[in-house]
Short mmCIF file of C-alpha atoms in Angstrom, two decimals:
data_model
loop_
_atom_site.label_atom_id
_atom_site.label_comp_id
_atom_site.label_asym_id
_atom_site.label_seq_id
_atom_site.Cartn_x
_atom_site.Cartn_y
_atom_site.Cartn_z
CA UNK A 24 98.67 56.43 87.19
CA UNK A 25 99.80 53.27 85.44
CA UNK A 26 101.35 50.08 86.71
CA UNK A 27 98.82 49.30 89.42
CA UNK A 28 98.34 45.61 90.07
CA UNK A 29 95.21 43.81 91.19
CA UNK A 30 93.99 40.46 92.45
CA UNK A 31 90.99 38.99 90.63
CA UNK A 32 87.80 37.33 91.77
CA UNK A 33 84.57 38.40 93.46
CA UNK A 34 84.42 37.57 97.17
CA UNK A 35 87.55 35.44 97.04
CA UNK A 36 89.77 34.73 100.02
CA UNK A 37 92.72 36.92 99.00
CA UNK A 38 96.24 37.21 100.41
CA UNK A 39 98.51 40.19 99.79
CA UNK A 40 101.65 41.76 101.22
CA UNK A 41 103.68 44.75 100.11
CA UNK A 42 106.77 43.39 98.30
CA UNK A 43 108.95 45.76 100.32
CA UNK A 44 108.25 43.54 103.36
CA UNK A 45 108.28 39.88 102.27
CA UNK A 46 106.91 37.52 104.89
CA UNK A 47 104.83 40.22 106.57
CA UNK A 48 101.81 37.88 106.73
CA UNK A 49 101.91 35.60 109.78
CA UNK A 50 102.04 31.92 108.93
CA UNK A 51 99.41 29.54 110.21
CA UNK A 52 97.49 31.97 112.41
CA UNK A 53 95.81 35.38 112.35
CA UNK A 54 96.92 36.91 115.63
CA UNK A 55 100.40 35.81 116.77
CA UNK A 56 101.90 37.07 120.02
CA UNK A 57 104.41 39.07 117.96
CA UNK A 58 103.70 39.85 114.31
CA UNK A 59 106.47 39.96 111.66
CA UNK A 60 108.24 43.33 111.37
CA UNK A 61 106.67 44.41 114.67
CA UNK A 62 103.29 45.04 113.04
CA UNK A 63 99.92 45.18 114.76
CA UNK A 64 97.17 42.69 113.84
CA UNK A 65 93.71 44.17 113.36
CA UNK A 66 90.54 42.47 112.15
CA UNK A 67 87.95 44.30 110.02
CA UNK A 68 84.59 42.52 110.23
CA UNK A 69 81.95 43.04 107.55
CA UNK A 70 79.48 40.57 109.07
CA UNK A 71 78.51 39.19 112.45
CA UNK A 72 81.00 36.68 113.80
CA UNK A 73 78.36 33.95 113.69
CA UNK A 74 77.15 34.46 110.11
CA UNK A 75 77.06 31.26 108.05
CA UNK A 76 80.32 30.62 106.26
CA UNK A 77 79.01 31.64 102.78
CA UNK A 78 78.09 35.13 104.09
CA UNK A 79 80.85 35.60 106.66
CA UNK A 80 83.07 38.53 105.70
CA UNK A 81 86.26 39.61 107.41
CA UNK A 82 89.84 40.56 106.70
CA UNK A 83 92.95 40.70 108.84
CA UNK A 84 95.18 43.77 108.44
CA UNK A 85 98.82 43.94 109.56
CA UNK A 86 99.67 47.57 110.12
CA UNK A 87 102.34 49.85 111.50
CA UNK A 88 99.93 51.38 114.03
CA UNK A 89 96.34 50.28 114.73
CA UNK A 90 93.48 52.47 113.59
CA UNK A 91 92.45 53.15 117.20
CA UNK A 92 95.24 55.73 117.57
CA UNK A 93 93.34 58.97 116.99
CA UNK A 94 91.91 61.91 118.94
CA UNK A 95 88.15 61.96 119.73
CA UNK A 96 85.71 62.51 116.87
CA UNK A 97 83.96 65.85 116.61
CA UNK A 98 81.11 66.89 114.29
CA UNK A 99 82.18 68.03 110.83
CA UNK A 100 79.84 70.78 109.67
CA UNK A 101 80.82 71.18 106.01
CA UNK A 102 79.04 68.09 104.71
CA UNK A 103 75.92 67.92 102.53
CA UNK A 104 74.80 64.39 103.41
CA UNK A 105 71.48 63.63 105.01
CA UNK A 106 69.08 60.84 105.83
CA UNK A 107 66.30 63.22 106.85
CA UNK A 108 63.72 62.11 104.31
CA UNK A 109 61.03 64.37 105.76
CA UNK A 110 62.76 67.73 105.24
CA UNK A 111 60.49 68.45 102.28
CA UNK A 112 57.12 67.19 101.05
CA UNK A 113 57.23 64.03 98.90
CA UNK A 114 56.93 64.39 95.15
CA UNK A 115 55.44 61.49 93.11
CA UNK A 116 56.13 63.09 89.73
CA UNK A 117 58.53 61.86 87.11
CA UNK A 118 61.74 63.73 87.94
CA UNK A 119 64.74 64.47 85.75
CA UNK A 120 67.89 66.43 86.54
CA UNK A 121 70.17 68.29 84.17
CA UNK A 122 73.89 67.48 84.57
CA UNK A 123 74.99 68.37 88.07
CA UNK A 124 77.34 71.35 88.08
CA UNK A 125 80.99 70.85 88.99
CA UNK A 126 82.55 73.73 90.96
CA UNK A 127 85.30 75.58 89.14
CA UNK A 128 88.87 75.58 90.42
CA UNK A 129 91.07 77.25 91.56
CA UNK A 130 88.76 79.77 93.21
CA UNK A 131 86.55 77.10 94.75
CA UNK A 132 88.52 73.95 95.56
CA UNK A 133 86.20 71.09 96.50
CA UNK A 134 87.37 67.56 97.26
CA UNK A 135 85.38 64.31 97.18
CA UNK A 136 83.96 64.60 100.71
CA UNK A 137 83.08 68.29 100.46
CA UNK A 138 81.43 67.63 97.09
CA UNK A 139 79.09 64.85 98.29
CA UNK A 140 75.37 65.66 98.10
CA UNK A 141 72.46 63.38 99.00
CA UNK A 142 69.83 63.30 96.25
CA UNK A 143 67.29 60.76 97.52
CA UNK A 144 66.89 57.74 99.73
CA UNK A 145 64.82 55.78 102.24
CA UNK A 146 65.28 53.98 105.54
CA UNK A 147 67.93 54.90 108.04
CA UNK A 148 71.32 53.58 109.06
CA UNK A 149 70.60 52.98 112.76
CA UNK A 150 68.02 50.35 111.87
CA UNK A 151 70.43 48.89 109.27
CA UNK A 152 67.87 48.96 106.48
CA UNK A 153 67.86 51.53 103.71
CA UNK A 154 69.63 53.15 100.80
CA UNK A 155 70.73 56.58 99.65
CA UNK A 156 71.72 58.01 96.28
CA UNK A 157 74.44 60.64 96.38
CA UNK A 158 76.05 62.84 93.74
CA UNK A 159 79.72 63.83 93.95
CA UNK A 160 81.16 66.88 92.18
CA UNK A 161 84.76 67.89 92.92
CA UNK A 162 87.88 69.43 91.44
CA UNK A 163 90.58 68.80 94.08
CA UNK A 164 92.17 65.78 95.70
CA UNK A 165 91.75 64.83 99.34
CA UNK A 166 94.92 65.98 101.08
CA UNK A 167 95.80 64.39 104.41
CA UNK A 168 92.26 63.26 105.02
CA UNK A 169 90.32 60.06 104.46
CA UNK A 170 86.73 58.88 104.81
CA UNK A 171 85.13 55.73 106.08
CA UNK A 172 81.45 54.87 106.11
CA UNK A 173 80.16 53.42 109.37
CA UNK A 174 76.65 53.21 107.93
CA UNK A 175 77.02 51.00 104.86
CA UNK A 176 78.65 50.29 101.51
CA UNK A 177 79.39 52.84 98.77
CA UNK A 178 79.01 51.76 95.13
CA UNK A 179 80.79 54.55 93.23
CA UNK A 180 80.06 55.27 89.56
CA UNK A 181 82.44 57.90 88.11
CA UNK A 182 80.95 59.77 85.14
CA UNK A 183 83.57 62.43 84.40
CA UNK A 184 87.21 62.25 85.47
CA UNK A 185 89.13 59.31 86.89
CA UNK A 186 89.55 58.55 90.58
CA UNK A 187 92.75 57.28 92.14
CA UNK A 188 91.44 55.73 95.34
CA UNK A 189 93.88 54.84 98.10
CA UNK A 190 92.47 52.32 100.57
CA UNK A 191 93.85 50.40 103.52
CA UNK A 192 94.11 47.44 101.12
CA UNK A 193 96.00 49.29 98.36
CA UNK A 194 95.30 51.59 95.42
CA UNK A 195 92.65 51.42 92.67
CA UNK A 196 92.35 53.59 89.57
CA UNK A 197 88.67 53.89 88.65
CA UNK A 198 87.71 55.58 85.38
CA UNK A 199 84.35 56.35 83.76
CA UNK A 200 82.73 53.09 82.59
CA UNK A 201 84.18 51.39 85.67
CA UNK A 202 82.65 51.11 89.12
CA UNK A 203 84.09 50.40 92.52
CA UNK A 204 82.67 49.33 95.86
CA UNK A 205 84.11 50.57 99.15
CA UNK A 206 82.52 48.40 101.81
CA UNK A 207 81.43 49.47 105.28
CA UNK A 208 84.25 50.63 107.55
CA UNK A 209 87.04 50.78 104.95
CA UNK A 210 89.11 53.96 105.01
CA UNK A 211 89.82 55.58 101.67
CA UNK A 212 91.05 58.80 100.10
CA UNK A 213 90.28 60.07 96.60
CA UNK A 214 92.73 61.81 94.26
CA UNK A 215 91.30 63.52 91.15
CA UNK A 216 92.88 65.06 88.07
CA UNK A 217 90.52 67.89 87.22
CA UNK A 218 86.77 68.42 87.21
CA UNK A 219 85.18 65.19 88.39
CA UNK A 220 81.59 63.99 88.76
CA UNK A 221 79.73 60.80 89.49
CA UNK A 222 77.05 58.90 91.36
CA UNK A 223 77.01 56.83 94.55
CA UNK A 224 74.58 54.14 95.66
CA UNK A 225 74.80 53.57 99.41
CA UNK A 226 73.19 50.56 101.09
CA UNK A 227 72.65 50.07 104.81
CA UNK A 228 72.48 46.61 106.31
CA UNK A 229 73.47 44.51 103.30
CA UNK A 230 76.48 43.95 101.08
CA UNK A 231 76.50 43.78 97.30
CA UNK A 232 76.73 40.35 95.73
CA UNK A 233 76.43 38.83 92.30
CA UNK A 234 72.83 38.04 91.32
CA UNK A 235 71.73 34.43 91.11
CA UNK A 236 71.69 33.14 87.53
CA UNK A 237 68.89 30.57 87.78
CA UNK A 238 67.95 29.11 84.37
CA UNK A 239 70.72 31.15 82.71
CA UNK A 240 73.14 28.58 84.09
CA UNK A 241 76.70 28.93 85.31
CA UNK A 242 77.88 31.74 83.03
CA UNK A 243 76.74 35.20 81.99
CA UNK A 244 76.17 38.73 83.28
CA UNK A 245 79.15 39.89 85.39
CA UNK A 246 81.78 37.17 85.63
CA UNK A 247 83.40 36.82 89.09
CA UNK A 248 86.94 36.78 87.70
CA UNK A 249 86.54 40.27 86.23
CA UNK A 250 86.27 41.93 89.64
CA UNK A 251 89.61 43.36 90.74
CA UNK A 252 90.95 43.88 94.26
CA UNK A 253 93.95 46.12 95.10
CA UNK A 254 97.22 44.66 96.31
CA UNK A 255 98.83 45.67 99.60
CA UNK A 256 100.61 49.01 99.63
CA UNK A 257 101.70 51.00 102.67
CA UNK A 258 103.11 54.37 103.55
CA UNK A 259 104.95 54.91 106.83
CA UNK A 260 104.31 58.65 106.90
CA UNK A 261 104.09 60.99 109.84
CA UNK A 262 101.78 63.98 109.53
CA UNK A 263 102.77 66.45 112.26
CA UNK A 264 100.15 68.95 111.10
CA UNK A 265 97.43 66.38 111.61
CA UNK A 266 95.78 63.77 109.42
CA UNK A 267 91.97 63.98 109.41
CA UNK A 268 89.96 60.78 109.59
CA UNK A 269 86.31 61.39 108.65
CA UNK A 270 83.57 58.99 109.73
CA UNK A 271 80.11 58.92 108.21
CA UNK A 272 78.16 57.80 111.25
CA UNK A 273 74.36 57.66 111.55
CA UNK A 274 74.09 59.85 108.47
CA UNK A 275 76.38 62.64 109.67
CA UNK A 276 80.08 63.39 109.30
CA UNK A 277 82.57 63.44 112.16
CA UNK A 278 86.31 64.18 112.08
CA UNK A 279 89.19 62.97 114.23
CA UNK A 280 92.87 63.91 114.10
CA UNK A 281 95.90 61.67 114.13
CA UNK A 282 99.56 62.26 113.36
CA UNK A 283 100.17 59.48 110.82
CA UNK A 284 98.76 58.14 107.56
CA UNK A 285 96.03 55.51 107.99
CA UNK A 286 97.29 53.74 104.86
CA UNK A 287 99.95 51.89 106.85
CA UNK A 288 98.80 48.32 106.17
CA UNK A 289 101.82 46.27 105.14
CA UNK A 290 99.93 43.01 104.51
CA UNK A 291 96.40 41.67 104.67
CA UNK A 292 94.32 38.58 104.00
CA UNK A 293 90.60 37.92 103.88
CA UNK A 294 87.43 38.14 101.81
CA UNK A 295 86.23 41.60 102.90
CA UNK A 296 87.88 44.04 100.51
CA UNK A 297 87.25 46.99 98.21
CA UNK A 298 86.93 46.06 94.54
CA UNK A 299 86.36 47.48 91.07
CA UNK A 300 84.76 46.26 87.83
CA UNK A 301 84.81 47.43 84.20
CA UNK A 302 81.30 47.60 82.76
CA UNK A 303 82.47 46.63 79.27
CA UNK A 304 83.16 43.14 80.61
CA UNK A 305 79.46 42.53 81.28
CA UNK A 306 78.20 39.52 79.28
CA UNK A 307 74.79 40.67 78.03
CA UNK A 308 71.80 38.33 77.96
CA UNK A 309 68.95 39.41 75.66
CA UNK A 310 65.74 38.32 73.89
CA UNK A 311 66.49 36.65 70.53
CA UNK A 312 62.98 35.68 69.39
CA UNK A 313 60.26 38.19 70.34
CA UNK A 314 59.11 40.51 73.14
CA UNK A 315 61.16 42.58 75.53
CA UNK A 316 63.03 40.98 78.43
CA UNK A 317 62.75 42.65 81.83
CA UNK A 318 65.69 44.91 82.79
CA UNK A 319 66.64 42.50 85.58
CA UNK A 320 68.71 40.63 82.96
CA UNK A 321 71.13 43.58 83.10
CA UNK A 322 71.82 43.35 86.87
CA UNK A 323 75.51 43.66 87.72
CA UNK A 324 75.28 43.61 91.52
CA UNK A 325 72.47 43.20 94.01
CA UNK A 326 72.00 43.88 97.71
CA UNK A 327 69.33 41.45 98.86
CA UNK A 328 66.58 41.69 101.44
CA UNK A 329 65.31 38.78 103.49
CA UNK A 330 62.46 38.35 100.98
CA UNK A 331 63.42 36.03 98.16
CA UNK A 332 63.83 37.86 94.86
CA UNK A 333 63.29 41.33 96.35
CA UNK A 334 66.33 43.62 96.39
CA UNK A 335 67.18 46.37 98.79
CA UNK A 336 69.05 47.73 95.77
CA UNK A 337 70.11 46.48 92.34
CA UNK A 338 72.80 48.05 90.17
CA UNK A 339 71.67 47.59 86.56
CA UNK A 340 73.34 48.74 83.32
CA UNK A 341 72.15 49.15 79.73
CA UNK A 342 75.28 48.41 77.69
CA UNK A 343 75.88 48.19 73.94
CA UNK A 344 74.21 45.08 72.51
CA UNK A 345 72.28 43.64 69.57
CA UNK A 346 68.52 44.00 69.23
CA UNK A 347 66.96 41.24 67.10
CA UNK A 348 63.47 40.59 68.50
CA UNK A 349 60.81 40.02 65.82
CA UNK A 350 57.41 41.76 65.81
CA UNK A 351 58.47 43.64 68.96
CA UNK A 352 58.53 47.23 70.17
CA UNK A 353 62.20 47.21 71.09
CA UNK A 354 62.78 50.21 73.38
CA UNK A 355 61.75 49.93 77.05
CA UNK A 356 58.02 49.46 77.41
CA UNK A 357 55.65 51.78 79.26
CA UNK A 358 55.72 50.77 82.85
CA UNK A 359 54.46 51.27 86.39
CA UNK A 360 56.68 49.57 88.92
CA UNK A 361 56.44 48.56 92.59
CA UNK A 362 60.17 49.42 92.73
CA UNK A 363 61.87 52.84 92.64
CA UNK A 364 64.13 53.53 89.65
CA UNK A 365 66.92 56.10 89.64
CA UNK A 366 68.75 56.32 86.32
CA UNK A 367 72.03 57.97 85.40
CA UNK A 368 74.00 58.30 82.19
CA UNK A 369 77.76 57.87 82.03
CA UNK A 370 78.10 58.59 78.31
CA UNK A 371 76.16 58.62 75.05
CA UNK A 372 72.41 58.85 74.38
CA UNK A 373 69.86 56.65 76.12
CA UNK A 374 67.62 54.99 73.53
CA UNK A 375 64.27 55.81 75.16
CA UNK A 376 65.03 59.52 75.62
CA UNK A 377 67.72 60.75 73.26
CA UNK A 378 67.03 64.38 74.13
CA UNK A 379 67.03 65.84 77.63
CA UNK A 380 68.56 62.89 79.49
CA UNK A 381 72.23 63.87 79.54
CA UNK A 382 75.51 62.43 80.88
CA UNK A 383 76.03 63.61 84.44
CA UNK A 384 72.31 64.10 85.02
CA UNK A 385 69.69 61.67 86.26
CA UNK A 386 66.05 60.73 86.56
CA UNK A 387 63.83 59.22 89.24
CA UNK A 388 60.66 57.28 88.51
CA UNK A 389 59.17 56.62 91.90
CA UNK A 390 57.11 53.71 93.07
CA UNK A 391 54.07 53.23 90.75
CA UNK A 392 54.82 56.45 88.85
CA UNK A 393 54.30 55.70 85.12
CA UNK A 394 57.20 56.14 82.74
CA UNK A 395 58.47 54.99 79.37
CA UNK A 396 59.73 56.18 76.00
CA UNK A 397 59.15 59.77 74.96
CA UNK A 398 56.87 60.54 72.01
CA UNK A 399 59.67 60.72 69.43
CA UNK A 400 61.07 57.36 70.49
CA UNK A 401 57.63 55.72 70.37
CA UNK A 402 56.84 56.97 66.87
CA UNK A 403 60.26 56.06 65.54
CA UNK A 404 60.32 52.56 67.07
CA UNK A 405 56.74 51.80 66.00
CA UNK A 406 57.62 52.40 62.34
CA UNK A 407 61.15 51.03 62.27
CA UNK A 408 62.08 48.19 59.96
CA UNK A 409 62.81 45.24 62.25
CA UNK A 410 66.20 43.89 61.41
CA UNK A 411 69.23 43.13 63.58
CA UNK A 412 70.55 46.42 64.93
CA UNK A 413 73.16 47.60 67.35
CA UNK A 414 71.65 49.23 70.41
CA UNK A 415 73.40 51.76 72.68
CA UNK A 416 76.77 51.84 70.89
CA UNK A 417 78.89 54.49 72.59
CA UNK A 418 76.40 54.66 75.47
CA UNK A 419 76.34 53.48 79.05
CA UNK A 420 73.23 54.16 81.10
CA UNK A 421 72.61 52.60 84.49
CA UNK A 422 69.87 52.22 87.07
CA UNK A 423 69.80 52.05 90.86
CA UNK A 424 66.58 50.11 91.55
CA UNK A 425 65.17 49.61 95.04
CA UNK A 426 62.17 48.01 96.71
CA UNK A 427 62.04 51.06 99.00
CA UNK A 428 60.00 54.17 98.25
CA UNK A 429 62.58 56.94 97.83
CA UNK A 430 62.22 60.48 99.13
CA UNK A 431 64.04 63.31 97.34
CA UNK A 432 66.03 65.78 99.44
CA UNK A 433 65.58 69.52 99.49
CA UNK A 434 68.91 69.78 97.67
CA UNK A 435 67.58 67.52 94.92
CA UNK A 436 64.29 69.33 94.47
CA UNK A 437 65.37 72.92 95.08
CA UNK A 438 68.90 73.86 96.14
CA UNK A 439 70.79 72.11 93.34
CA UNK A 440 68.75 74.08 90.78
CA UNK A 441 69.20 71.22 88.31
CA UNK A 442 65.65 69.83 88.26
CA UNK A 443 64.17 69.83 84.75
CA UNK A 444 60.69 71.19 85.32
CA UNK A 445 59.71 70.49 81.72
CA UNK A 446 60.38 66.75 81.88
CA UNK A 447 56.69 65.82 81.72
CA UNK A 448 56.39 67.54 78.35
CA UNK A 449 58.30 64.75 76.57
CA UNK A 450 55.14 62.60 76.77
CA UNK A 451 52.61 65.32 75.85
CA UNK A 452 52.91 64.76 72.06
CA UNK A 453 51.80 61.12 72.45
CA UNK A 454 48.55 60.75 70.54
CA UNK A 455 45.86 58.12 70.22
CA UNK A 456 46.24 55.66 67.34
CA UNK A 457 43.06 53.80 68.30
CA UNK A 458 40.81 52.77 65.42
CA UNK A 459 37.97 50.38 66.34
CA UNK A 460 37.57 49.45 62.65
CA UNK A 461 41.19 48.42 62.18
CA UNK A 462 42.51 45.36 64.03
#
């Protein structure tokens, strides 16, 4: 779909109204006695009312009918989401998954919600502290049904196939190498155009924000102006057969029926919105003298904890860039980390593991589990002539990093049947080069 328009700026106070109804936004107040065009005013709060102004998030929606007009919610049994992190014994090993299989249409039509599977996570939504990593695999669009997440924010990373996402704020087209964030409570529906796959990072109890730049200064990494927000678009559509509103609530799915489209917002204003970002716009910072900078320099978005410098979750990318460091082993170094690292690959070949780590798959290196380049990468990089070189051209790998210790679900370890049980073998050819007589 072409011709979609967007507003720009991360966390900005935006104003938008569907051009079919000029003047739909009330002037000078949020909640007039009678709204223009006979609309209903409804506030969507993404923070406590009393949060300090820099962290206070809310938007006002002016809609044909308020979202309260629905039948009671009932459990929806066809979901594959969980936050039961004790359903299977923990596994501290290095884990890698082959590309997750997409169901084939038309015999097995699966939409975005039906194709959501929880891979790993920690914490729980009732306590408002935790994260989950989900995989989505689908081949059909959501028809007369939408989803909203009562538990937290979804950061969606499409890997194969584009997503046309309709939200209460308007429409976004999100393609591979782009990401989008649907924040807590926002209703959305996903249209796809064939076999589609991707990754989701969910955070409970925090919102994503741009990382602090510190000594970097005012510019660099993801620039605020490159984040795009949809413009108001509404449909005044009755659905006599029933429109299904799905809520993810305390880790489970519930469904309610209503007889109209929820995407009936004619105008809105506020700073609590969905948004998207193209990863090619990331302004890379890198080492230009010697040694290897920590991967934190590639952070696009972060969800902070109350401890300074410690993230509930970071979204990190490894984009195309120049490598120029002198007298330096340039691929990622061998590492044991007090954080958990889930990696995915959107396209290309990741430099530290060119074989085995494939687009649409993933890996998890758990807290204090050692990891690093495979044997081939180590030998090659140790002998390479050090001159300026392009790194990761045609590639986009990413990492969900968390201070929480992640548990893998039964689906991730067993049911998906995508776990690469030979992953550990990529390090077995590493050999000792130690020579006490040669410094």
